[in-house]
């Protein structure tokens, strides 16, 4: 290693105060001392925190890890504390990852002396096999990020395999949803520079005949098809979904006529699309009003004749209105989550007839969600960005809805109050939301959940008090020693006329 490659600041890594348990403030100070101020400033601008610091969330690196693991011919390596790596790999495999995750271990000595960077460099060289991979992604977790391990000094390419290094510290990236953007943005930047340098690979199926609209944000697999049906009358096609499933799709994503910010928090990715000269369209085609406004915005961004847009709306909007009317939703609902599509779902529920009282999202407020925020707030609905668990639970307690949609602890709290609850990620966001297909997709699961209220009341009455106070199975006070029992009254005659107690005194 040359002198210019010194990867760690010794003062930042003394003692064990740099461990994950040291707290965000200490880790931030260490990262700044190790020369990572620029990274922290960029993340602070891209992913602004809320008044309560940041949402309670799983390790953010889970998001970027999943993006890499879903891509073809992409190897993933983690550098971080062993406990963190174990938790992340366990969770990723729980969610369906079917490939190995590389890990570069370290100790205090290798971290301080710079040996960790050398080990990472060796691991990347070993993994960079063009027969198997197009890309190797190496991710610094909290401790290497705080220590200033400089992934920027890794070669950009080895044997034709791209090397992408990112820092995803929990003290810098607030949620795992935004960590998806960290990796997607880094890959788009790399791909954009490749495009600027010369010819690149064509899409697997060849270039689309029609101009395409790139779709930004993970969504239900059927939604891109539904969006494609909406775009067809405009002479457009649904393009690549970012995060992508293979590297060459990044080129086609950058080649779109416009970018639809379906999930509005992909700040780093949007920066790359803007640098590539692509217009960004906020919101999404959800419900009647959302679809109408979105088609207008897409038409304007892509230079489509207004008459063609109006004709498409006349053909499509009545179908959406009918689908909403055919499957109405009746009930008071609070909604929260951390996927980034919470405001879109709320709009769809409102147009379905639901009385939505509160919408909380762990994601930040950006200009790309403004149409949705304004639409909801005009209808008297409270919208909270960077919502904390306490705010989400407080909404459930205050509004006493017929149904609470939210994260696991929110649903747990609702059920303790005998209020039906649905987990947003698995039961709501994993359904079609866009266009005609999305218009009636939520009604059955929502109405069935609300109809279960009587079952919750019965269970609450039966189990009331269980797990609370002295029934919690935990002694919170010092046990009181009771006086010894007089066993003489329990005595019974034994064989031979001898009297013996029928209880062992030693056990009382």
PDB file of N, CA, C and O in Angstrom, residues 2 45 48 202 231 270 317 321 348-349 362 386 390 426 441:
ATOM      1  N   UNK A   2       0.573   2.203  -0.860  1.00  0.00           N
ATOM      2  CA  UNK A   2       1.348   3.433  -0.892  1.00  0.00           C
ATOM      3  C   UNK A   2       0.911   4.359   0.217  1.00  0.00           C
ATOM      4  O   UNK A   2      -0.135   4.177   0.833  1.00  0.00           O
ATOM      5  N   UNK A  45     -27.646  15.484   2.720  1.00  0.00           N
ATOM      6  CA  UNK A  45     -28.408  16.242   1.723  1.00  0.00           C
ATOM      7  C   UNK A  45     -29.379  15.346   0.971  1.00  0.00           C
ATOM      8  O   UNK A  45     -30.535  15.725   0.725  1.00  0.00           O
ATOM      9  N   UNK A  48     -32.384  13.553   4.072  1.00  0.00           N
ATOM     10  CA  UNK A  48     -32.524  14.380   5.274  1.00  0.00           C
ATOM     11  C   UNK A  48     -33.308  13.671   6.369  1.00  0.00           C
ATOM     12  O   UNK A  48     -34.260  12.931   6.099  1.00  0.00           O
ATOM     13  N   UNK A 202     -26.282  -3.571 -25.808  1.00  0.00           N
ATOM     14  CA  UNK A 202     -27.702  -3.337 -26.041  1.00  0.00           C
ATOM     15  C   UNK A 202     -28.515  -4.142 -25.037  1.00  0.00           C
ATOM     16  O   UNK A 202     -28.017  -5.104 -24.446  1.00  0.00           O
ATOM     17  N   UNK A 231     -49.485   3.739 -21.264  1.00  0.00           N
ATOM     18  CA  UNK A 231     -48.595   4.514 -22.133  1.00  0.00           C
ATOM     19  C   UNK A 231     -48.803   4.226 -23.616  1.00  0.00           C
ATOM     20  O   UNK A 231     -48.508   5.076 -24.465  1.00  0.00           O
ATOM     21  N   UNK A 270     -31.986   9.915  -9.224  1.00  0.00           N
ATOM     22  CA  UNK A 270     -32.543  11.039  -9.977  1.00  0.00           C
ATOM     23  C   UNK A 270     -31.437  12.000 -10.404  1.00  0.00           C
ATOM     24  O   UNK A 270     -31.458  12.540 -11.522  1.00  0.00           O
ATOM     25  N   UNK A 317     -59.815   6.405 -18.237  1.00  0.00           N
ATOM     26  CA  UNK A 317     -60.305   6.845 -16.930  1.00  0.00           C
ATOM     27  C   UNK A 317     -61.668   6.264 -16.556  1.00  0.00           C
ATOM     28  O   UNK A 317     -61.884   5.914 -15.386  1.00  0.00           O
ATOM     29  N   UNK A 321     -62.538   4.383 -13.016  1.00  0.00           N
ATOM     30  CA  UNK A 321     -63.634   4.816 -12.155  1.00  0.00           C
ATOM     31  C   UNK A 321     -64.594   3.651 -11.881  1.00  0.00           C
ATOM     32  O   UNK A 321     -65.077   3.484 -10.751  1.00  0.00           O
ATOM     33  N   UNK A 348     -55.152   5.715  -3.375  1.00  0.00           N
ATOM     34  CA  UNK A 348     -55.997   4.659  -3.932  1.00  0.00           C
ATOM     35  C   UNK A 348     -57.109   4.283  -2.956  1.00  0.00           C
ATOM     36  O   UNK A 348     -58.270   4.070  -3.353  1.00  0.00           O
ATOM     37  N   UNK A 349     -56.792   4.212  -1.666  1.00  0.00           N
ATOM     38  CA  UNK A 349     -57.804   3.882  -0.662  1.00  0.00           C
ATOM     39  C   UNK A 349     -58.879   4.961  -0.584  1.00  0.00           C
ATOM     40  O   UNK A 349     -60.077   4.660  -0.474  1.00  0.00           O
ATOM     41  N   UNK A 362     -41.681   6.370   6.518  1.00  0.00           N
ATOM     42  CA  UNK A 362     -40.329   6.513   7.060  1.00  0.00           C
ATOM     43  C   UNK A 362     -39.424   7.273   6.103  1.00  0.00           C
ATOM     44  O   UNK A 362     -38.334   7.702   6.487  1.00  0.00           O
ATOM     45  N   UNK A 386     -40.812  10.906   7.448  1.00  0.00           N
ATOM     46  CA  UNK A 386     -39.889  10.477   8.494  1.00  0.00           C
ATOM     47  C   UNK A 386     -40.666  10.170   9.785  1.00  0.00           C
ATOM     48  O   UNK A 386     -40.247  10.509  10.893  1.00  0.00           O
ATOM     49  N   UNK A 390     -43.532   6.063  17.301  1.00  0.00           N
ATOM     50  CA  UNK A 390     -44.430   6.686  18.274  1.00  0.00           C
ATOM     51  C   UNK A 390     -45.545   7.469  17.577  1.00  0.00           C
ATOM     52  O   UNK A 390     -46.696   7.463  18.031  1.00  0.00           O
ATOM     53  N   UNK A 426     -45.928  -6.836   3.261  1.00  0.00           N
ATOM     54  CA  UNK A 426     -46.292  -8.138   2.702  1.00  0.00           C
ATOM     55  C   UNK A 426     -47.710  -8.188   2.141  1.00  0.00           C
ATOM     56  O   UNK A 426     -47.988  -8.959   1.217  1.00  0.00           O
ATOM     57  N   UNK A 441     -57.672  -3.644  -6.541  1.00  0.00           N
ATOM     58  CA  UNK A 441     -56.844  -4.739  -6.034  1.00  0.00           C
ATOM     59  C   UNK A 441     -56.819  -4.836  -4.512  1.00  0.00           C
ATOM     60  O   UNK A 441     -56.545  -5.897  -3.957  1.00  0.00           O
TER      61      UNK A 441
END
